């Protein structure tokens, strides 16, 4: 079975401000085929944009029961799936371990609908790694990637995943740009 790779990123300009602009980007790969998606919203959060990137990528799939590898620099998103936070949320009626309401429940529920449809693996990557800079120390970043995701990845795999994550970041910024161009003054 061939694998669908999904690389996602979210961004939010002015994340902590009452008014801001957010964007999300995703790259889907299946064999030689590649699809890029992006979009954005006003007055949002970075976490919502990270989640919307993945949700829009899932919604772009036209088959069920796919083997999918998701790569994201969002620890919020990756930790939820890798550490199965959602199992406790279900048991606790959508409350966190601190007894507060789970934020972004609407998006979590939409994402969870796809979990049972596919065989999905989640991988964390370090965001904003400039592979073109001589100042970037790639070896320690690669070691952290292996620590997070296991030893099955080669250096070449890591470099490619990082390049694709950077592309998802560019798309997220295009999403911000598309919203800011259409924003009412």
Short mmCIF file of C-alpha atoms in Angstrom, two decimals:
data_model
loop_
_atom_site.label_atom_id
_atom_site.label_comp_id
_atom_site.label_asym_id
_atom_site.label_seq_id
_atom_site.Cartn_x
_atom_site.Cartn_y
_atom_site.Cartn_z
CA UNK A 1 0.00 0.00 0.00
CA UNK A 2 1.41 3.37 -1.00
CA UNK A 3 1.57 6.09 1.58
CA UNK A 4 0.03 9.54 1.57
CA UNK A 5 2.39 12.03 3.20
CA UNK A 6 0.85 15.19 4.61
CA UNK A 7 2.98 18.16 5.69
CA UNK A 8 1.13 20.90 7.56
CA UNK A 9 1.75 24.25 9.19
CA UNK A 10 -0.22 27.09 10.68
CA UNK A 11 0.71 30.69 11.32
CA UNK A 12 -0.90 33.64 13.04
CA UNK A 13 0.31 37.20 12.72
CA UNK A 14 -0.51 38.93 16.02
CA UNK A 15 -1.45 35.64 17.70
CA UNK A 16 -1.99 37.12 21.16
CA UNK A 17 -3.83 40.22 19.93
CA UNK A 18 -7.59 40.62 19.79
CA UNK A 19 -7.39 41.27 16.06
CA UNK A 20 -5.02 39.20 13.96
CA UNK A 21 -4.67 37.23 10.75
CA UNK A 22 -4.01 33.51 10.58
CA UNK A 23 -3.04 31.20 7.76
CA UNK A 24 -2.65 27.48 7.23
CA UNK A 25 -0.86 25.42 4.60
CA UNK A 26 -0.67 21.76 3.66
CA UNK A 27 1.16 19.66 1.11
CA UNK A 28 -0.22 16.22 0.23
CA UNK A 29 1.93 13.67 -1.58
CA UNK A 30 0.89 10.36 -3.07
CA UNK A 31 3.57 8.75 -5.18
CA UNK A 32 4.51 11.31 -7.82
CA UNK A 33 1.36 13.37 -7.23
CA UNK A 34 1.42 16.47 -5.06
CA UNK A 35 -1.30 18.90 -4.02
CA UNK A 36 -0.85 22.19 -2.16
CA UNK A 37 -3.58 23.83 -0.10
CA UNK A 38 -3.73 27.06 1.87
CA UNK A 39 -6.20 29.43 3.45
CA UNK A 40 -6.65 31.80 6.32
CA UNK A 41 -8.95 33.55 8.75
CA UNK A 42 -9.24 36.76 10.67
CA UNK A 43 -9.12 36.81 14.47
CA UNK A 44 -7.97 33.28 15.15
CA UNK A 45 -5.13 31.48 16.93
CA UNK A 46 -2.01 29.69 15.78
CA UNK A 47 -3.35 26.40 17.17
CA UNK A 48 -6.56 26.70 15.16
CA UNK A 49 -4.53 27.32 12.01
CA UNK A 50 -2.38 24.24 12.71
CA UNK A 51 -5.56 22.19 13.11
CA UNK A 52 -7.22 23.65 10.00
CA UNK A 53 -4.17 22.74 7.92
CA UNK A 54 -4.59 19.09 8.85
CA UNK A 55 -8.38 19.15 8.60
CA UNK A 56 -8.28 20.62 5.09
CA UNK A 57 -5.66 18.05 4.07
CA UNK A 58 -7.88 15.21 5.36
CA UNK A 59 -10.90 16.68 3.58
CA UNK A 60 -8.95 16.74 0.29
CA UNK A 61 -8.51 12.95 0.38
CA UNK A 62 -10.94 11.09 -1.85
CA UNK A 63 -10.50 7.54 -0.50
CA UNK A 64 -10.86 5.85 2.89
CA UNK A 65 -8.54 3.31 4.47
CA UNK A 66 -5.37 5.04 3.34
CA UNK A 67 -2.02 4.77 5.05
CA UNK A 68 -1.13 8.35 5.98
CA UNK A 69 1.95 9.92 7.54
CA UNK A 70 1.36 13.39 8.99
CA UNK A 71 4.35 15.68 9.59
CA UNK A 72 3.80 18.85 11.64
CA UNK A 73 5.79 21.22 13.82
CA UNK A 74 2.76 21.71 16.09
CA UNK A 75 3.41 20.01 19.42
CA UNK A 76 -0.24 20.78 20.34
CA UNK A 77 -1.52 18.82 17.37
CA UNK A 78 1.05 16.03 17.43
CA UNK A 79 0.88 15.46 21.20
CA UNK A 80 -2.89 15.12 21.10
CA UNK A 81 -2.70 12.28 18.60
CA UNK A 82 0.56 10.66 19.68
CA UNK A 83 -0.23 10.75 23.40
CA UNK A 84 -3.95 10.15 22.80
CA UNK A 85 -5.15 13.11 24.87
CA UNK A 86 -8.52 12.72 23.15
CA UNK A 87 -9.22 9.44 24.95
CA UNK A 88 -9.34 11.30 28.28
CA UNK A 89 -11.31 14.16 26.72
CA UNK A 90 -14.00 11.70 25.63
CA UNK A 91 -14.09 10.06 29.08
CA UNK A 92 -14.17 13.43 30.86
CA UNK A 93 -16.93 14.98 28.72
CA UNK A 94 -14.52 17.26 26.85
CA UNK A 95 -12.66 18.48 29.94
CA UNK A 96 -8.88 18.70 30.24
CA UNK A 97 -6.93 17.16 33.11
CA UNK A 98 -7.27 20.58 34.78
CA UNK A 99 -11.09 20.32 34.48
CA UNK A 100 -11.34 23.15 31.95
CA UNK A 101 -13.14 22.91 28.62
CA UNK A 102 -11.04 21.55 25.77
CA UNK A 103 -10.21 24.43 23.45
CA UNK A 104 -11.03 24.08 19.75
CA UNK A 105 -13.47 21.23 20.36
CA UNK A 106 -15.19 21.91 17.03
CA UNK A 107 -11.98 21.27 15.11
CA UNK A 108 -10.90 18.32 17.26
CA UNK A 109 -14.22 16.58 16.62
CA UNK A 110 -13.90 17.21 12.89
CA UNK A 111 -10.34 15.80 12.91
CA UNK A 112 -11.30 12.75 14.96
CA UNK A 113 -13.86 11.77 12.34
CA UNK A 114 -10.93 10.95 10.02
CA UNK A 115 -8.97 8.86 12.52
CA UNK A 116 -11.18 5.80 12.14
CA UNK A 117 -11.20 6.10 8.34
CA UNK A 118 -7.45 5.76 7.86
CA UNK A 119 -4.27 4.25 9.25
CA UNK A 120 -2.49 7.44 10.37
CA UNK A 121 0.96 7.94 11.85
CA UNK A 122 1.93 11.31 13.33
CA UNK A 123 5.47 12.70 13.21
CA UNK A 124 6.79 15.84 14.83
CA UNK A 125 9.27 18.09 13.05
CA UNK A 126 11.14 21.21 14.05
CA UNK A 127 9.70 24.20 12.30
CA UNK A 128 11.47 27.07 10.56
CA UNK A 129 14.75 25.25 9.88
CA UNK A 130 16.70 27.17 7.26
CA UNK A 131 18.47 24.42 5.34
CA UNK A 132 20.12 27.00 3.08
CA UNK A 133 21.96 28.74 5.91
CA UNK A 134 25.51 27.68 6.71
CA UNK A 135 24.76 28.65 10.31
CA UNK A 136 22.12 25.91 10.64
CA UNK A 137 23.48 22.97 12.60
CA UNK A 138 21.60 20.14 10.94
CA UNK A 139 23.02 17.19 12.93
CA UNK A 140 21.50 18.15 16.31
CA UNK A 141 18.15 18.90 14.66
CA UNK A 142 18.27 15.52 12.93
CA UNK A 143 19.04 13.81 16.27
CA UNK A 144 16.02 15.55 17.86
CA UNK A 145 13.85 14.43 14.92
CA UNK A 146 14.99 10.82 15.50
CA UNK A 147 14.38 11.18 19.25
CA UNK A 148 10.82 12.34 18.56
CA UNK A 149 10.01 9.90 15.76
CA UNK A 150 12.25 6.83 16.00
CA UNK A 151 15.30 5.62 14.08
CA UNK A 152 13.60 4.58 10.82
CA UNK A 153 14.36 7.92 9.14
CA UNK A 154 17.61 8.62 7.31
CA UNK A 155 19.29 12.01 7.09
CA UNK A 156 17.97 12.30 3.52
CA UNK A 157 14.43 11.57 4.77
CA UNK A 158 14.83 14.24 7.45
CA UNK A 159 16.10 16.83 4.97
CA UNK A 160 13.18 16.15 2.64
CA UNK A 161 10.60 16.28 5.44
CA UNK A 162 12.11 19.56 6.65
CA UNK A 163 11.99 21.00 3.13
CA UNK A 164 8.33 20.03 2.82
CA UNK A 165 7.49 21.44 6.25
CA UNK A 166 9.11 24.70 5.16
CA UNK A 167 6.89 24.63 2.07
CA UNK A 168 3.80 24.18 4.28
CA UNK A 169 4.98 27.22 6.26
CA UNK A 170 5.26 29.23 3.02
CA UNK A 171 1.72 28.18 2.12
CA UNK A 172 0.46 29.24 5.57
CA UNK A 173 1.99 32.65 4.99
CA UNK A 174 0.28 32.76 1.58
CA UNK A 175 -2.95 32.10 3.48
CA UNK A 176 -2.26 35.11 5.70
CA UNK A 177 -1.54 37.15 2.56
CA UNK A 178 -4.79 36.10 0.90
CA UNK A 179 -6.82 37.14 3.95
CA UNK A 180 -5.01 40.45 4.43
CA UNK A 181 -5.64 41.38 0.76
CA UNK A 182 -9.37 40.80 1.21
CA UNK A 183 -9.64 42.27 4.72
CA UNK A 184 -12.04 45.16 5.09
CA UNK A 185 -10.38 48.35 6.35
#
